[in-house]
CSV table of C-alpha atoms in Angstrom, one decimal:
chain,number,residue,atom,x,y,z
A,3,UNK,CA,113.1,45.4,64.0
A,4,UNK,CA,110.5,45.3,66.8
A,5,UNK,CA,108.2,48.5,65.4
A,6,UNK,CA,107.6,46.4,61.8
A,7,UNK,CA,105.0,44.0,62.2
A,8,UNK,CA,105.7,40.4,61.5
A,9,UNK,CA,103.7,37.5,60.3
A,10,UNK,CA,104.5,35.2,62.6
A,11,UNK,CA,103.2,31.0,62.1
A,12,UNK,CA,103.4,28.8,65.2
A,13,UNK,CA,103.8,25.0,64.2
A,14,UNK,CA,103.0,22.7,66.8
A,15,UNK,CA,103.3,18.8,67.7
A,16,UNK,CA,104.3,16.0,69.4
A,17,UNK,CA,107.9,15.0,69.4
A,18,UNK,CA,109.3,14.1,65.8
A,19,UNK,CA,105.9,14.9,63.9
A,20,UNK,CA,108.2,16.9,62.0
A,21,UNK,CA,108.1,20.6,63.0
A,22,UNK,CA,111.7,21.2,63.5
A,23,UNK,CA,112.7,20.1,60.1
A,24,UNK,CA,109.5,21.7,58.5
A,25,UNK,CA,109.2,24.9,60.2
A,26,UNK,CA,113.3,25.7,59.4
A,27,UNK,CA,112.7,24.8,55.3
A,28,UNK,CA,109.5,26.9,55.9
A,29,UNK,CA,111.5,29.7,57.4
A,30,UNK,CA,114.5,29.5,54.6
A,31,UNK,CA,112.2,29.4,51.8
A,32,UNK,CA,110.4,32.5,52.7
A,33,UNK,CA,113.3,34.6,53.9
A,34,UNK,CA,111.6,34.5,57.6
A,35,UNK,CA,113.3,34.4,61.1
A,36,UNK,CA,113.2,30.5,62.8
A,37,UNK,CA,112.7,29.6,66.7
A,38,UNK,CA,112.8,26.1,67.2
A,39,UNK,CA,111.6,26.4,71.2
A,40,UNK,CA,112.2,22.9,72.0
A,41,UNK,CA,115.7,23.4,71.2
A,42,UNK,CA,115.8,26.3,74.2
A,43,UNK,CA,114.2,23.2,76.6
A,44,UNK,CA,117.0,20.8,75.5
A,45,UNK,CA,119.1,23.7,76.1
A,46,UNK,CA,118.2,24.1,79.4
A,47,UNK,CA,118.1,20.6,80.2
A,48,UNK,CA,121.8,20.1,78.8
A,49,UNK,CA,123.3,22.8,80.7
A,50,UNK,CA,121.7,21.1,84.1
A,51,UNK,CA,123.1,17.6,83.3
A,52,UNK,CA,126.4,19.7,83.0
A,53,UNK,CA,126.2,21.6,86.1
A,54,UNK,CA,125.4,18.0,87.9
A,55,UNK,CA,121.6,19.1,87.9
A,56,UNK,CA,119.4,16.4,87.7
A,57,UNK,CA,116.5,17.6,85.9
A,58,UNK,CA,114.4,14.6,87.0
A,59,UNK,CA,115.0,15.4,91.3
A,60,UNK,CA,111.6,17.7,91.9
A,61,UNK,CA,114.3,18.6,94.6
A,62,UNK,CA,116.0,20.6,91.9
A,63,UNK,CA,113.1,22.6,90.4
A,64,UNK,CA,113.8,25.9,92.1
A,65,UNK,CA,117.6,25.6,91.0
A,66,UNK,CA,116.5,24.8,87.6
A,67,UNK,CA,113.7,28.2,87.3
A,68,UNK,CA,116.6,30.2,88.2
A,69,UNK,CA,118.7,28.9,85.8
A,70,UNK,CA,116.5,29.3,82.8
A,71,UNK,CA,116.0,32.5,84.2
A,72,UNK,CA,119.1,33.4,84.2
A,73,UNK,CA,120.2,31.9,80.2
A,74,UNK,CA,120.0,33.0,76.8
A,75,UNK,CA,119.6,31.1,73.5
A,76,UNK,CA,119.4,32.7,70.0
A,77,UNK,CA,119.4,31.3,66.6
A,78,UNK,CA,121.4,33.5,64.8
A,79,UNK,CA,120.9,30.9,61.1
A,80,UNK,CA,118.7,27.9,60.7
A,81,UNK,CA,121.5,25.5,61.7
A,82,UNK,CA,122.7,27.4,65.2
A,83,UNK,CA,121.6,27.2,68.9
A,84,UNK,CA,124.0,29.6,70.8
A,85,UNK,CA,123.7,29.1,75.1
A,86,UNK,CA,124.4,32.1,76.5
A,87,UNK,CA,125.9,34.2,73.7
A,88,UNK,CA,128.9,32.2,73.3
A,89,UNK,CA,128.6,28.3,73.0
A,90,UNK,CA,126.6,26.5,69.3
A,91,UNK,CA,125.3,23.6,71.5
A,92,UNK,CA,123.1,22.5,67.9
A,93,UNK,CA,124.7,18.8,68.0
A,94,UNK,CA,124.8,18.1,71.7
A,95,UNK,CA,121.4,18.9,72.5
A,96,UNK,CA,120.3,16.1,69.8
A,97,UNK,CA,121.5,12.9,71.9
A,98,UNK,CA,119.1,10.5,73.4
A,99,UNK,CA,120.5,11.3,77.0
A,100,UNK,CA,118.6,15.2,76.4
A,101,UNK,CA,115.6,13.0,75.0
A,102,UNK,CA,115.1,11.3,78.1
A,103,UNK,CA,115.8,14.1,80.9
A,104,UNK,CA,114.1,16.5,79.0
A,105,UNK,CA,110.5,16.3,81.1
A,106,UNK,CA,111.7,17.6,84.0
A,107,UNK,CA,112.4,20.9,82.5
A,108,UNK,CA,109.7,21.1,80.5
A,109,UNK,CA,107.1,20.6,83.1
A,110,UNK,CA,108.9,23.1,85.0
A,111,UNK,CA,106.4,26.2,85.4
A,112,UNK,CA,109.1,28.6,86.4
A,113,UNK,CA,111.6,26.8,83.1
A,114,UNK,CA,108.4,27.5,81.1
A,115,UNK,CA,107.8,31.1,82.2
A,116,UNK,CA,111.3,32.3,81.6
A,117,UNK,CA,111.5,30.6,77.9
A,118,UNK,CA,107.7,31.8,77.6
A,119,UNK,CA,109.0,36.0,77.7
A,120,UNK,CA,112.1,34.9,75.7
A,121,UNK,CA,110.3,33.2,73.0
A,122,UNK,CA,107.6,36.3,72.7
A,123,UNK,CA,110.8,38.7,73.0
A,124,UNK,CA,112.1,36.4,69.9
A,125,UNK,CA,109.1,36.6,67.7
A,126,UNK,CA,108.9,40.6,68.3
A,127,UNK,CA,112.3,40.6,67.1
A,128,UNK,CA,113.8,42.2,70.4
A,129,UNK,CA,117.4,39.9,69.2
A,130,UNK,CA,117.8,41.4,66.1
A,131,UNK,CA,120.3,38.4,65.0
A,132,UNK,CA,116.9,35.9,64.4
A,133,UNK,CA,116.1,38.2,61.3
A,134,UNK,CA,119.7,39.2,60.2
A,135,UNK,CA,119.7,38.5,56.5
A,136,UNK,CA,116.4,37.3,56.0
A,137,UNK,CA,114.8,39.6,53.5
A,138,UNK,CA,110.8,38.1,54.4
A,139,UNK,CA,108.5,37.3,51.3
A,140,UNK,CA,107.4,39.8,48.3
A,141,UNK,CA,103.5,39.6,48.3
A,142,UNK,CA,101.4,41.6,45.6
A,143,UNK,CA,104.0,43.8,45.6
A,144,UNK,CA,104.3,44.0,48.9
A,145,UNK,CA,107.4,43.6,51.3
A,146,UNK,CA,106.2,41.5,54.7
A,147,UNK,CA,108.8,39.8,57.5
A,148,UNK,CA,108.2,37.1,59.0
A,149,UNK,CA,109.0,34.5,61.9
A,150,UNK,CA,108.2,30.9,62.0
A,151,UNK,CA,108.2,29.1,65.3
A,152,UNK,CA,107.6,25.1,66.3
A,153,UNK,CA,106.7,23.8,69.6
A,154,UNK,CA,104.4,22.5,71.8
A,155,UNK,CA,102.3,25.6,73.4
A,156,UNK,CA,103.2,28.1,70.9
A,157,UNK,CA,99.7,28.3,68.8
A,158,UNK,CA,97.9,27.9,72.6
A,159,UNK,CA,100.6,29.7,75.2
A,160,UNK,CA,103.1,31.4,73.7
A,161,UNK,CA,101.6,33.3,70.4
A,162,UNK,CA,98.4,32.8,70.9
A,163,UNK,CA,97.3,36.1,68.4
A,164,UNK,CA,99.7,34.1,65.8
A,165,UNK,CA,98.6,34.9,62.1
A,166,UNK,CA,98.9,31.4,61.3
A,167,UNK,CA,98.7,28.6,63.8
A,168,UNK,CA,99.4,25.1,62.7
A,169,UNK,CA,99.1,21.4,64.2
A,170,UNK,CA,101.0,18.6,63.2
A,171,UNK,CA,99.9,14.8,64.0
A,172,UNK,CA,101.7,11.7,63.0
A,173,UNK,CA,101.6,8.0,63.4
A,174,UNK,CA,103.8,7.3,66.3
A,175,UNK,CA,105.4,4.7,64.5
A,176,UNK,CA,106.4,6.8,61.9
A,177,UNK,CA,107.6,9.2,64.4
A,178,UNK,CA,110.0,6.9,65.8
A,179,UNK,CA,111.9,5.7,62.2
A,180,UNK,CA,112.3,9.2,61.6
A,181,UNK,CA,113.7,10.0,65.2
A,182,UNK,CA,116.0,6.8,64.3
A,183,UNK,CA,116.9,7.8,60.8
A,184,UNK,CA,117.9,11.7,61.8
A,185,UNK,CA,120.0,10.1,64.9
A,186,UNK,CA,121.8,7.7,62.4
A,187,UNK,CA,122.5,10.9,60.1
A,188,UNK,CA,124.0,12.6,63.0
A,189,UNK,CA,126.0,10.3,64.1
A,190,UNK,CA,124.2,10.5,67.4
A,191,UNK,CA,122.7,6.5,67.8
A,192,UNK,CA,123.9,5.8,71.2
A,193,UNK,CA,124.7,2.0,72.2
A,194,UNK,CA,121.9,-0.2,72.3
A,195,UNK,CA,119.0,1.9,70.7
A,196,UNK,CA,116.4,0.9,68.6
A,197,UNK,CA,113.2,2.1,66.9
A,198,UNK,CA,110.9,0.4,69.3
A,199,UNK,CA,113.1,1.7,72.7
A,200,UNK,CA,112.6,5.1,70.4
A,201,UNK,CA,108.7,4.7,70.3
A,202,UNK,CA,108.6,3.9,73.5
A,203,UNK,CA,110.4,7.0,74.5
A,204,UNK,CA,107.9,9.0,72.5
A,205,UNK,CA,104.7,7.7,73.7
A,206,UNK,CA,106.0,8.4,77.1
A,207,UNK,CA,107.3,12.0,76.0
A,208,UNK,CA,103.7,12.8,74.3
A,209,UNK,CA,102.0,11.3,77.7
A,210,UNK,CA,103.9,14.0,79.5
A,211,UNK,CA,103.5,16.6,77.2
A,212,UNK,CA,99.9,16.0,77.2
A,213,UNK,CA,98.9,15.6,81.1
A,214,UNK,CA,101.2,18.1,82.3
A,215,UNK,CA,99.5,20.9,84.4
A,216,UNK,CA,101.6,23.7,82.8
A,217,UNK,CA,100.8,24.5,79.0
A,218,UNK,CA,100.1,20.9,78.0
A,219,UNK,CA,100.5,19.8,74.6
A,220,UNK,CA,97.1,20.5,72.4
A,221,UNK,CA,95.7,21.8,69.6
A,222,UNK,CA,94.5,25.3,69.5
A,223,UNK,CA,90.8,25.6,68.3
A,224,UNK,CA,91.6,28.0,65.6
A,225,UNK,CA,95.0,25.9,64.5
A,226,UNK,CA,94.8,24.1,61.3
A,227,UNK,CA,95.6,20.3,61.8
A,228,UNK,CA,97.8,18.7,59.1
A,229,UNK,CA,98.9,14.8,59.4
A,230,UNK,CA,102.4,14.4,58.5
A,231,UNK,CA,102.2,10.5,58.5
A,232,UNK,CA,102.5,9.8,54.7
A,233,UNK,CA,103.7,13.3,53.6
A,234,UNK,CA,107.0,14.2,52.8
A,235,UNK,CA,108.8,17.1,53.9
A,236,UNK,CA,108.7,18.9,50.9
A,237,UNK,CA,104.8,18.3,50.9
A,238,UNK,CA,104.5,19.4,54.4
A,239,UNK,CA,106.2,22.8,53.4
A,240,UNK,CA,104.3,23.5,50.4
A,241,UNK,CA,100.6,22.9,52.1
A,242,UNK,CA,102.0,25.8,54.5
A,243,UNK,CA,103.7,28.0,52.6
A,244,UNK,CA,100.1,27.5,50.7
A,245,UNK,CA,98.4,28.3,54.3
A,246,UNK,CA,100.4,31.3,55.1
A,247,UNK,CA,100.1,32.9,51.2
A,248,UNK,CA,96.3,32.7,51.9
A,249,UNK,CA,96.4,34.5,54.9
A,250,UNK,CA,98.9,37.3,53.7
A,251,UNK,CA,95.8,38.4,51.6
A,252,UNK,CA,94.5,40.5,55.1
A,253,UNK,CA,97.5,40.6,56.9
A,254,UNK,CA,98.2,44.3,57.4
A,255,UNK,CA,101.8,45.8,58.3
């Protein structure tokens, strides 16, 4: 897989603008490979809370490196996070109790730097399961793969020679319904939430993402900025399957 070149798009954004969701119908409606990385941080931070790791004791930091280090995580379909080869940790790593310890870890430099070469080994397709069954897109006649991946530092850190590099913004208001509405559909709403204690959580989350030292949140200068506020999901996919169709024109294998 690794000697074919692929056109890889790197979505980025603050929590619940949408990527997730967007990047995976992106990814199925192309035939492409998908890496949500935030799921690998929630990953991480799940396996510390059940090793007893605080995430939040700076105490714990070098513990924490190691162990990120020292994990896999694939995503063998759109739906699957597999820790460590064995374990589909997609619904756990959804709660509000991940949400909340998740900072920790993510302003880790040594968490960041071990998910970093895994996420690059992802898009060069050195875990062949990514791309099983996806057959890429036809494209004047033409047979090109591709990967799609959302984040926070993927456009700026992690790919930043992506083909396509796209920011989303949204209202943080909006954000916070749709963090609500997709915890009500998976039966994940724990006691005593709401959409303001949500909004809260996310303007907290986006002031970490932004101020932290290592690979803060921000827009890459040749990123394309696309506010999600008032579109709908199918809208968001179209304008970048639109985006990505346009650059295919000079992308060479």
């Amino acid at each position: 897989m690794s000697h074919t070149r692929i056109f890889r798009v790197a979505i980025d954004g603050p929590a619940a603008s949408g990527k997730s969701t967007t990047a995976k119908l992106l990814a199925e409606k192309l035939g492409f490979g998908y890496i949500d990385s935030g799921a690998m941080y929630r990953a991480i931070t799940f396996k510390c809370l059940r090793m007893g790791i605080s995430p939040a004791d700076p105490k714990n930091a070098t513990e924490i490196g190691k162990l990120a280090a020292a994990t896999t995580i694939t995503f063998p379909n759109m739906t699957s996070v597999i820790l460590d080869k064995k374990e589909d940790i997609s619904s756990e790593i959804r709660s509000s109790t991940i949400t909340s310890n998740i900072g920790g870890v993510a302003a880790n430099k040594k968490v960041r730097e071990a998910l970093a070469e895994m996420q690059r080994g992802l898009a060069r397709g050195d875990y062949p399961e990514t791309f099983e069954g996806r057959k890429g897109v036809t494209h004047h006649g033409k047979s090109i793969m591709g990967m799609v991946m959302d984040g926070r530092d993927i456009g700026t850190v992690i790919l930043p020679d992506a083909e396509l590099k796209v920011f989303l913004i949204a209202d943080s208001q909006i954000r916070a319904q749709r963090r609500y509405d997709e915890m009500v559909k998976r039966n994940k709403l724990e006691s005593g939430e709401t959409v303001e204690k949500i909004k809260a959580e996310l303007e907290q989350r986006d002031h970490e993402d932004r101020t932290r030292e290592v690979s803060p949140l921000k827009q890459a200068s040749d990123a394309v900025e696309l506010d999600t506020s008032y579109l709908t999901i199918q809208q968001q996919v179209d304008a970048i399957e639109k985006l990505i169709l346009d650059r295919m024109d000079h992308f060479q294998e």
